[in-house]
PDB file of C-alpha atoms in Angstrom:
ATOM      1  CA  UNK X1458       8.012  43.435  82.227  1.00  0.00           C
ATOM      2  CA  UNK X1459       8.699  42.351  85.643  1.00  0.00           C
ATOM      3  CA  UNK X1460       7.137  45.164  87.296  1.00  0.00           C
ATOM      4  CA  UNK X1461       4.465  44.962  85.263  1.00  0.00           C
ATOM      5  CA  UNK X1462       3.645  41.283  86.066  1.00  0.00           C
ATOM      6  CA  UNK X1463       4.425  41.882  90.033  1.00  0.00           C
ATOM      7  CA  UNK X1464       1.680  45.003  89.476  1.00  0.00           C
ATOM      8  CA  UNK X1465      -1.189  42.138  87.871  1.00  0.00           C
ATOM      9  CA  UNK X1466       0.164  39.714  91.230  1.00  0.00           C
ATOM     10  CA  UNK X1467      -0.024  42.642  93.946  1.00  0.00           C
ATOM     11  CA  UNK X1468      -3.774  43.350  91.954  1.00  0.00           C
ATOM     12  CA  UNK X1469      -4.842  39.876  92.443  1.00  0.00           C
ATOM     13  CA  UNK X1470      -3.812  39.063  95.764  1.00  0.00           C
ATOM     14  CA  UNK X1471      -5.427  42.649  97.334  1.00  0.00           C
ATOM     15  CA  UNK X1472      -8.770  41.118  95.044  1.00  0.00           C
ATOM     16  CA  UNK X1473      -9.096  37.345  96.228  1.00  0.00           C
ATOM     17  CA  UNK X1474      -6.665  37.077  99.184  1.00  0.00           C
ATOM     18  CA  UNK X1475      -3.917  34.217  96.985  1.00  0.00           C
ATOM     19  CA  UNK X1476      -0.495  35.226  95.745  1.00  0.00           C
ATOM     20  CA  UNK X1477       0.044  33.816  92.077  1.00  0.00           C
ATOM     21  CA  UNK X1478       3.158  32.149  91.404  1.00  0.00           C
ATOM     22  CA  UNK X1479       3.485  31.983  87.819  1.00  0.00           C
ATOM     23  CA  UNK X1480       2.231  28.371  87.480  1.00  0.00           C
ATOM     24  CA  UNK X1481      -0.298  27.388  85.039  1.00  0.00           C
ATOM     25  CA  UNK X1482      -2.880  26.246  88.104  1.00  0.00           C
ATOM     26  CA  UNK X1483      -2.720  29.633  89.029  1.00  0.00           C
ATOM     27  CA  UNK X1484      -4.929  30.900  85.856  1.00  0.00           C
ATOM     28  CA  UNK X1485      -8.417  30.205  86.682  1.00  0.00           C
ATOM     29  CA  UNK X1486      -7.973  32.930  89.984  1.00  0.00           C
ATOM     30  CA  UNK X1487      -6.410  35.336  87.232  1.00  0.00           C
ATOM     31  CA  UNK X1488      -9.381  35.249  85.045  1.00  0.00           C
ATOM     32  CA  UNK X1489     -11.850  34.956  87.830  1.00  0.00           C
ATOM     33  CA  UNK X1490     -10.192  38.739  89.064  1.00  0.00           C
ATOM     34  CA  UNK X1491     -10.555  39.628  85.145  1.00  0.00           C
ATOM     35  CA  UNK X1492     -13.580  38.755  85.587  1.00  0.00           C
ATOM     36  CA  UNK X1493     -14.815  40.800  88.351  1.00  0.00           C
ATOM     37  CA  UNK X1494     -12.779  43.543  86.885  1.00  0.00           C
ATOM     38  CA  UNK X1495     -14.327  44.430  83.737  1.00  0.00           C
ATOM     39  CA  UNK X1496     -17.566  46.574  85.075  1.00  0.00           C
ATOM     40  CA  UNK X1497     -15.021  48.537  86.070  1.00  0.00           C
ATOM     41  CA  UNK X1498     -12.695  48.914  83.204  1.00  0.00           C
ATOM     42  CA  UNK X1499     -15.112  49.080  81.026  1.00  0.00           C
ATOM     43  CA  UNK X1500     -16.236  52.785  82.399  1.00  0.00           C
ATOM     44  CA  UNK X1501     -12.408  53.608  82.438  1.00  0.00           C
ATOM     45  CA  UNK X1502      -9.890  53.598  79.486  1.00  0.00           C
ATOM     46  CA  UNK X1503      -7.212  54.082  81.625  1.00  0.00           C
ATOM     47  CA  UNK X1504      -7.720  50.894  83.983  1.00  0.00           C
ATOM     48  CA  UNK X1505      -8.348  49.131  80.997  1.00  0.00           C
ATOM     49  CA  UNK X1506      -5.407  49.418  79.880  1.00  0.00           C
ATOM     50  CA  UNK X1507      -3.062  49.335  82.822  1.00  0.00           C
ATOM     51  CA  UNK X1508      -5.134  45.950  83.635  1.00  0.00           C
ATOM     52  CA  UNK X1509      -4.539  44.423  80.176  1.00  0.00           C
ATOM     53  CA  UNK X1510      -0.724  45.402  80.556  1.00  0.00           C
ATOM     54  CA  UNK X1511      -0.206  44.170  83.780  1.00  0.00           C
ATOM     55  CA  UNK X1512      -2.463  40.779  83.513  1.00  0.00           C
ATOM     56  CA  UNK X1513      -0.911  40.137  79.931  1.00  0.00           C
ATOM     57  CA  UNK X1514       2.908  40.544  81.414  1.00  0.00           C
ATOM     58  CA  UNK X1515       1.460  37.947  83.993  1.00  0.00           C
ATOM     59  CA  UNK X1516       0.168  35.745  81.443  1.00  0.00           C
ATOM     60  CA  UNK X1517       2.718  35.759  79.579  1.00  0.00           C
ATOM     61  CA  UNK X1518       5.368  35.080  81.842  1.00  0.00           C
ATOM     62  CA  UNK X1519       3.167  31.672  82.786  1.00  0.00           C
ATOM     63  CA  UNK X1520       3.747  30.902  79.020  1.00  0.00           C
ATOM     64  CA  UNK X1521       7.212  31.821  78.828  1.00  0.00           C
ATOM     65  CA  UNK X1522       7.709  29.515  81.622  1.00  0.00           C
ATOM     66  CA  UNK X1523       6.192  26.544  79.689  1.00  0.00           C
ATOM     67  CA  UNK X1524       7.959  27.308  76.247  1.00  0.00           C
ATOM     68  CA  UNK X1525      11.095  28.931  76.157  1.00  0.00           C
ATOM     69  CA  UNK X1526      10.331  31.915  74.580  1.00  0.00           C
ATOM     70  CA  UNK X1527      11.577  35.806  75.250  1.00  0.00           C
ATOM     71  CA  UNK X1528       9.772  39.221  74.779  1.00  0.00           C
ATOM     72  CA  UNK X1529       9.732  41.180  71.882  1.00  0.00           C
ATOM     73  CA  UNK X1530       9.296  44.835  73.150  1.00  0.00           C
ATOM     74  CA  UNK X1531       9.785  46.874  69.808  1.00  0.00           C
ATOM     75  CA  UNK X1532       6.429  48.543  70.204  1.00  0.00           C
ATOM     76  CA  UNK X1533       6.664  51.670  72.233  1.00  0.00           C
ATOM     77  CA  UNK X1534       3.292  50.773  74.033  1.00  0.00           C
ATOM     78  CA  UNK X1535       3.467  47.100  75.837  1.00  0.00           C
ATOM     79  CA  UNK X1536      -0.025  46.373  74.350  1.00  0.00           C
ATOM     80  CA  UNK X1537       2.182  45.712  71.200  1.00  0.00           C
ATOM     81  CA  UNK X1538       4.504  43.518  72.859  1.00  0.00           C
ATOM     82  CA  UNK X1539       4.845  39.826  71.932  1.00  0.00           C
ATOM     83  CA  UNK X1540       6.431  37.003  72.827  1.00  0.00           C
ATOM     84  CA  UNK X1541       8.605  34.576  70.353  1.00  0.00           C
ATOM     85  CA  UNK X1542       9.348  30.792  70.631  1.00  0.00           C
ATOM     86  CA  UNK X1543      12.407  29.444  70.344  1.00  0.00           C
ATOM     87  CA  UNK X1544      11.724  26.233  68.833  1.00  0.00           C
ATOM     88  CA  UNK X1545       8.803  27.048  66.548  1.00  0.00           C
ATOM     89  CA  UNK X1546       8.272  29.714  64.913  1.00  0.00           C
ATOM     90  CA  UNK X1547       5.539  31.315  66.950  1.00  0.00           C
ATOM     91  CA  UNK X1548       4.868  34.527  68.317  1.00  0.00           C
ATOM     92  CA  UNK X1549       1.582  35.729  70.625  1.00  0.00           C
ATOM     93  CA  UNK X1550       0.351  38.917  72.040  1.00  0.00           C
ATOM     94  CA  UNK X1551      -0.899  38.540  75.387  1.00  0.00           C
ATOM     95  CA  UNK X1552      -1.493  42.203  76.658  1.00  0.00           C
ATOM     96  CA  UNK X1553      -3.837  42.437  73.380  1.00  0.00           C
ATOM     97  CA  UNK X1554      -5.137  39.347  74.470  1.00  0.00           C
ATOM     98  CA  UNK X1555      -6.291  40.105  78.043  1.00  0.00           C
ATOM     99  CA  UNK X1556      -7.319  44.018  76.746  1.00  0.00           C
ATOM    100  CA  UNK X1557      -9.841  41.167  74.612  1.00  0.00           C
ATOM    101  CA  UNK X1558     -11.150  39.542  77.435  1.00  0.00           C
ATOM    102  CA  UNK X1559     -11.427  42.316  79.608  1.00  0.00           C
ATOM    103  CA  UNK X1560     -13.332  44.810  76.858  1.00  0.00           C
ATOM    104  CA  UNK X1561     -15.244  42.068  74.929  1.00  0.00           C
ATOM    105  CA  UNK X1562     -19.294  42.293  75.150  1.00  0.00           C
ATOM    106  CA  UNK X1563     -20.866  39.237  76.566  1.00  0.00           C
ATOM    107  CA  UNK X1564     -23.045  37.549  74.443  1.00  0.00           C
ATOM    108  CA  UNK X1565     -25.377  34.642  74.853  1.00  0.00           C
ATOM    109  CA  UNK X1566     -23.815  32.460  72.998  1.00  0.00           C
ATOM    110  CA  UNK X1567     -20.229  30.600  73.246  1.00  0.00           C
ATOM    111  CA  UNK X1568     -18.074  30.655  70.239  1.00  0.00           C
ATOM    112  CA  UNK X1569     -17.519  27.745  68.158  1.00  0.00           C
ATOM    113  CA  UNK X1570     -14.773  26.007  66.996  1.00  0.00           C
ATOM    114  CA  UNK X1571     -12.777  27.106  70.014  1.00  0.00           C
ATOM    115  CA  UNK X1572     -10.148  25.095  72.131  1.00  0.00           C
ATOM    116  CA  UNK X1573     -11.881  22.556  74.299  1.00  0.00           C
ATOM    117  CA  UNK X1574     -10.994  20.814  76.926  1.00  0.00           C
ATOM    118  CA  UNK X1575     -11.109  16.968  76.613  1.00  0.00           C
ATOM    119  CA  UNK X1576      -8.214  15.068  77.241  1.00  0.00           C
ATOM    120  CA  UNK X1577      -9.915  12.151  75.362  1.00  0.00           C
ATOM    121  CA  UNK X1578     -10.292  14.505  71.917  1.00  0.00           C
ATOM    122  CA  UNK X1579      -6.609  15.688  72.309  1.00  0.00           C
ATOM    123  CA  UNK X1580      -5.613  11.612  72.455  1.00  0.00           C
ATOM    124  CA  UNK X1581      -6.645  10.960  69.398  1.00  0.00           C
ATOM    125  CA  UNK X1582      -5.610  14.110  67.818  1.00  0.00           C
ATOM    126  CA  UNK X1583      -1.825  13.362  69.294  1.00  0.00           C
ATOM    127  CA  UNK X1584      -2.445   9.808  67.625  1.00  0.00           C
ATOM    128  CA  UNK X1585      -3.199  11.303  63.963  1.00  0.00           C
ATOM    129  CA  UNK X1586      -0.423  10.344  61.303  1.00  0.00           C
ATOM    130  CA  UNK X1587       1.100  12.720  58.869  1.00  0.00           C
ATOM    131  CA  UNK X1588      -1.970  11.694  56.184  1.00  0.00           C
ATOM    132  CA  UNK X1589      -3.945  12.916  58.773  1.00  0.00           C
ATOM    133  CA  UNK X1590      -2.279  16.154  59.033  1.00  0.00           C
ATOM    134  CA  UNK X1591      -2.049  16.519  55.215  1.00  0.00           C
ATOM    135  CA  UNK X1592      -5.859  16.167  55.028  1.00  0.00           C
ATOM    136  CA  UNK X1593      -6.460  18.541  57.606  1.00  0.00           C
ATOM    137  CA  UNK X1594      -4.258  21.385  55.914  1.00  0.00           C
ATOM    138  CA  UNK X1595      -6.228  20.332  52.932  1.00  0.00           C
ATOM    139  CA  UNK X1596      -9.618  21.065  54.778  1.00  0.00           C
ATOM    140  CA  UNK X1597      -8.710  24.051  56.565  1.00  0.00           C
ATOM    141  CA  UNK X1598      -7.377  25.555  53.275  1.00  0.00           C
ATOM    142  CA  UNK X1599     -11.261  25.083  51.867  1.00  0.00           C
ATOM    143  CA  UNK X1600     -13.179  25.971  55.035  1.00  0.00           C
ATOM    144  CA  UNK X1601     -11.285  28.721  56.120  1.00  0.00           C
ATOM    145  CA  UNK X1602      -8.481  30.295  54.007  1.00  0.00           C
ATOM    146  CA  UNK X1603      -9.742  34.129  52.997  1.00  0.00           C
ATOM    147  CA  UNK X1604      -9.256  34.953  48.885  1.00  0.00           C
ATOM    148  CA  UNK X1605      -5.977  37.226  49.943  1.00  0.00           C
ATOM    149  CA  UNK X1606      -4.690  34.403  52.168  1.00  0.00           C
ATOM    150  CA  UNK X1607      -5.401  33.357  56.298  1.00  0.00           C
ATOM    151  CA  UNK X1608      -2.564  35.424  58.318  1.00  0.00           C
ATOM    152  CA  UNK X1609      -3.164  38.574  56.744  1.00  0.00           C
ATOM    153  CA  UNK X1610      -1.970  41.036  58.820  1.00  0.00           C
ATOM    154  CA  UNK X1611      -3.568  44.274  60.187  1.00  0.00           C
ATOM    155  CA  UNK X1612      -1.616  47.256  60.516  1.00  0.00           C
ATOM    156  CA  UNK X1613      -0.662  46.657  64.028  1.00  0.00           C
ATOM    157  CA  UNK X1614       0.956  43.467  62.946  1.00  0.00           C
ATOM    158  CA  UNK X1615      -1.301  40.868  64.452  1.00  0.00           C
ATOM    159  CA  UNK X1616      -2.467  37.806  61.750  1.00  0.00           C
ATOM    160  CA  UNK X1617      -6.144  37.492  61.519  1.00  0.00           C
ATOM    161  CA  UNK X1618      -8.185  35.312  59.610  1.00  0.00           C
ATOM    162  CA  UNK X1619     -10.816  37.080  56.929  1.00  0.00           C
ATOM    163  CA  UNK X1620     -12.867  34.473  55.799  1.00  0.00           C
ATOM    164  CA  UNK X1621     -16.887  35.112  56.965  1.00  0.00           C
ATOM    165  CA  UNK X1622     -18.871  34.061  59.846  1.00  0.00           C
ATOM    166  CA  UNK X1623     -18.272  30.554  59.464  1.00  0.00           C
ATOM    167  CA  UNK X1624     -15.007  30.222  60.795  1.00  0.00           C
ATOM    168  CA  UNK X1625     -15.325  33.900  62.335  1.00  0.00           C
ATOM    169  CA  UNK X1626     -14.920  32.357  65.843  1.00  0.00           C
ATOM    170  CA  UNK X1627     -12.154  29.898  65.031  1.00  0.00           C
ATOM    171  CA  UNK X1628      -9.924  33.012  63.455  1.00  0.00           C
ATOM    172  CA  UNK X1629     -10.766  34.920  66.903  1.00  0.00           C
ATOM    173  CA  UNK X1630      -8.879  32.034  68.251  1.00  0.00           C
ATOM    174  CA  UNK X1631      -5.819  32.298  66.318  1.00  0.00           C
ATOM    175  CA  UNK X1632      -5.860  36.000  65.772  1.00  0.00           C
ATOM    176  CA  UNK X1633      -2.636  36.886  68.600  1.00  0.00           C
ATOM    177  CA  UNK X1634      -0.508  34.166  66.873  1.00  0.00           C
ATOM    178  CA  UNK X1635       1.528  34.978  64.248  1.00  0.00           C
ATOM    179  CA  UNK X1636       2.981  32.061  62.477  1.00  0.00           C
ATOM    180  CA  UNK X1637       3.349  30.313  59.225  1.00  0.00           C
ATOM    181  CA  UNK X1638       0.030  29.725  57.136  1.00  0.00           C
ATOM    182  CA  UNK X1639       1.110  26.294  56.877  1.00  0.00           C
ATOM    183  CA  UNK X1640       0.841  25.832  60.671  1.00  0.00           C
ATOM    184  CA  UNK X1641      -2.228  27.777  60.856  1.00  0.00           C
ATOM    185  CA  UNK X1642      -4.438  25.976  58.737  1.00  0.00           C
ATOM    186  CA  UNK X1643      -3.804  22.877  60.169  1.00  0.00           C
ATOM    187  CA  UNK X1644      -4.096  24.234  63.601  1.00  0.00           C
ATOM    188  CA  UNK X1645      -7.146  25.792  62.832  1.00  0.00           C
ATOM    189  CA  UNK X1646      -8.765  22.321  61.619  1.00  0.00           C
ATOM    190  CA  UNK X1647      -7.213  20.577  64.889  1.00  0.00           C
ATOM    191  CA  UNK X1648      -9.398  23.298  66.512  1.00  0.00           C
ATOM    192  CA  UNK X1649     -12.649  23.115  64.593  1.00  0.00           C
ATOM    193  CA  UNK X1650     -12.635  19.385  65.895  1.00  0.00           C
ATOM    194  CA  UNK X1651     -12.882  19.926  69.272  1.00  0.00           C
ATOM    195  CA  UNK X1652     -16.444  20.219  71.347  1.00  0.00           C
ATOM    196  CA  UNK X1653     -17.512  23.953  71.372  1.00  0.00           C
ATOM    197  CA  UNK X1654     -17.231  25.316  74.828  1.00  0.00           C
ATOM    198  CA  UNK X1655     -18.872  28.315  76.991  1.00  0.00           C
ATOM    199  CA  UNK X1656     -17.431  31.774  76.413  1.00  0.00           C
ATOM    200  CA  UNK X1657     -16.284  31.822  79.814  1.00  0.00           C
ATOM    201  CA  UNK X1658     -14.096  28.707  78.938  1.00  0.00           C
ATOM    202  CA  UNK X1659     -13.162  30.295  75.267  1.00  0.00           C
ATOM    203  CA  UNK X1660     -11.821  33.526  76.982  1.00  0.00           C
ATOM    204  CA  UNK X1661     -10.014  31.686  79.757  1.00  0.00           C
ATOM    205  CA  UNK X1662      -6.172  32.343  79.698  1.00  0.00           C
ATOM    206  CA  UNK X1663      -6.158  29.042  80.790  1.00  0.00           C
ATOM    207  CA  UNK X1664      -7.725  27.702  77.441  1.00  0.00           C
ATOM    208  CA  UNK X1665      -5.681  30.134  75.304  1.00  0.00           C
ATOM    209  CA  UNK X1666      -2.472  28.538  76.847  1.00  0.00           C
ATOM    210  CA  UNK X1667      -4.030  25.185  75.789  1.00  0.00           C
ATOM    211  CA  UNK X1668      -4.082  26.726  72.389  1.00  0.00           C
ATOM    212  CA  UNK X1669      -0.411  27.401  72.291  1.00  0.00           C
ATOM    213  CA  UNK X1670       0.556  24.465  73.911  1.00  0.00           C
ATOM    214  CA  UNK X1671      -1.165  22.551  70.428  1.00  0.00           C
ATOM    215  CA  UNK X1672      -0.233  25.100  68.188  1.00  0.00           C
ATOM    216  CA  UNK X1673       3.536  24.307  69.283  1.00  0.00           C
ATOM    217  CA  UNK X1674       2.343  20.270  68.679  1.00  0.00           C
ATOM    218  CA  UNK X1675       1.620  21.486  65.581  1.00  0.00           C
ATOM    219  CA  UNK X1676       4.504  22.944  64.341  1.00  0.00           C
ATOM    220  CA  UNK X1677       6.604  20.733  65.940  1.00  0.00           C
ATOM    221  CA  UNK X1678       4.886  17.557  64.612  1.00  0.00           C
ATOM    222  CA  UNK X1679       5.194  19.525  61.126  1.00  0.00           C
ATOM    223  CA  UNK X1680       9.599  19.759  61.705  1.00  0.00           C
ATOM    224  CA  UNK X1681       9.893  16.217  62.720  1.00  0.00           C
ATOM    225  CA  UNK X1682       7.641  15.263  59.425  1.00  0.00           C
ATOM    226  CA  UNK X1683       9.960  17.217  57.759  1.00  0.00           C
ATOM    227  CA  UNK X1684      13.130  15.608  58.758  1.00  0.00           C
ATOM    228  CA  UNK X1685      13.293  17.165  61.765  1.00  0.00           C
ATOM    229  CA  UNK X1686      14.769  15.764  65.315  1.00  0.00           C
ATOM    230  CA  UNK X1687      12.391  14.252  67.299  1.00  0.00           C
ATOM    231  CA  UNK X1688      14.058  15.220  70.281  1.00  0.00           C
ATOM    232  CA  UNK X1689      16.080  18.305  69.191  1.00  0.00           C
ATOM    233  CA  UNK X1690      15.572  21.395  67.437  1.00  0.00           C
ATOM    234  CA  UNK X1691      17.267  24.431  65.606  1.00  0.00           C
ATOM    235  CA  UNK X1692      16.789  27.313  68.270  1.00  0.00           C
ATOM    236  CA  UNK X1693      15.476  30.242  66.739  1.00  0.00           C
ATOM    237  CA  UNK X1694      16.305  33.718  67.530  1.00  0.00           C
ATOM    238  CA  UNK X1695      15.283  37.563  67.794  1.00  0.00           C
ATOM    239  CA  UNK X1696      16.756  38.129  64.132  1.00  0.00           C
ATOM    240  CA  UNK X1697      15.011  35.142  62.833  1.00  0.00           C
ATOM    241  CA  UNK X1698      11.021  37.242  63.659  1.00  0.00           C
ATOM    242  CA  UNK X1699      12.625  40.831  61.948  1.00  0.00           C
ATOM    243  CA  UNK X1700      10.697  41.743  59.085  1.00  0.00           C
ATOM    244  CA  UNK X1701       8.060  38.731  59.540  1.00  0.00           C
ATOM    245  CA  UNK X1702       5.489  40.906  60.606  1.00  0.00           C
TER     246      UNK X1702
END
């Protein structure tokens, strides 16, 4: 994982002349090399892929930095690799993610329902109380929970959301996390009430680290309700993901 992530810094820093350093601030120059990269991957499977490795063992070593969280390498191809959160249960994808971003078709219009970026919106959705919560689970379950159930799972593992074009972009969201439905309806509702935003924003790593960062608000916010420590938790571990896929 290491090598691969000092591959995705070497890449950048021969591209745009700055060395990342694994800090969050560093994202925007990672997506604007992703950026620039994707004529060419596009025309050539191969780079795709050792880009989408390399940048998503980057990314997600930012993440693992923020959360404590450690990679789950059972796959024998990194794109399957994941990583899993010790004090939620959470687990993302981010080599799937960037192969996403890199091999997606621009189109002219930005996704809805997608992470945003107002600290104003996020205020008031930190100040919500546990009614609030309740009624959002209760919304998301009507506007987007599929007949067989949101976080079905494909048969590489990932959850995905199944319910139409209405809240098509909103599951595209939430599609690398794998979590509890619970969690993910009433993420997905805390999503659908933020501002829409351009797809350049939507496909930022920087936004889909915003994403995490609430989904783990989420889920946390969900443990405390539940008798949960405010300021402690039950660490998880490796054994606790087996068979959860």
């Amino acid at each position: 994982m290491a090598d691969l992530a000092r591959s995705c810094i070497q890449f950048v820093e021969k591209a745009v002349g700055v060395r990342l350093d694994h800090t969050p601030e560093t994202l925007p120059l990672l997506d604007h090399y992703l950026e620039q990269a994707r004529a060419v991957a596009a025309a050539k499977a191969e780079t795709l892929d050792l880009l989408a490795k390399s940048a998503g063992a980057y990314f997600g070593e930012v993440v693992r930095r923020q959360h404590v969280a450690w990679w789950s390498a059972n796959e024998d191809d990194p794109l399957g690799w994941r990583l899993e959160f010790e004090a939620v249960y959470l687990a993302f994808y981010p080599m799937l993610f960037i192969r996403e971003v890199i091999s997606r078709e621009t189109s002219p219009g930005a996704p809805q329902g997608s992470q945003g970026k107002e600290d104003d919106q996020r205020d008031d959705d930190d100040d919500d109380d546990d009614q609030d919560d309740d009624d959002d689970q209760d919304e998301a379950q009507e506007a987007s929970a599929p007949t067989n159930g949101v976080g079905d799972h494909g048969s590489n593992g990932v959850s995905h959301g199944t319910n139409g074009a209405a809240a098509e972009s909103r599951d595209d969201a939430l599609a690398l996390l794998h979590m509890h439905d619970q969690d993910r309806w009433v993420l997905a509702a805390r999503l659908a009430k933020l501002p829409p935003v351009s797809e350049e924003e939507y496909y930022a790593t920087s936004t889909r680290l915003e994403v995490i960062d609430l989904a783990v608000e989420v889920i946390r916010a969900r443990q405390i309700a539940e008798g949960g420590d405010e300021d402690e938790y039950i660490p998880l571990e490796p054994g606790d993901y087996e068979g959860n896929d």
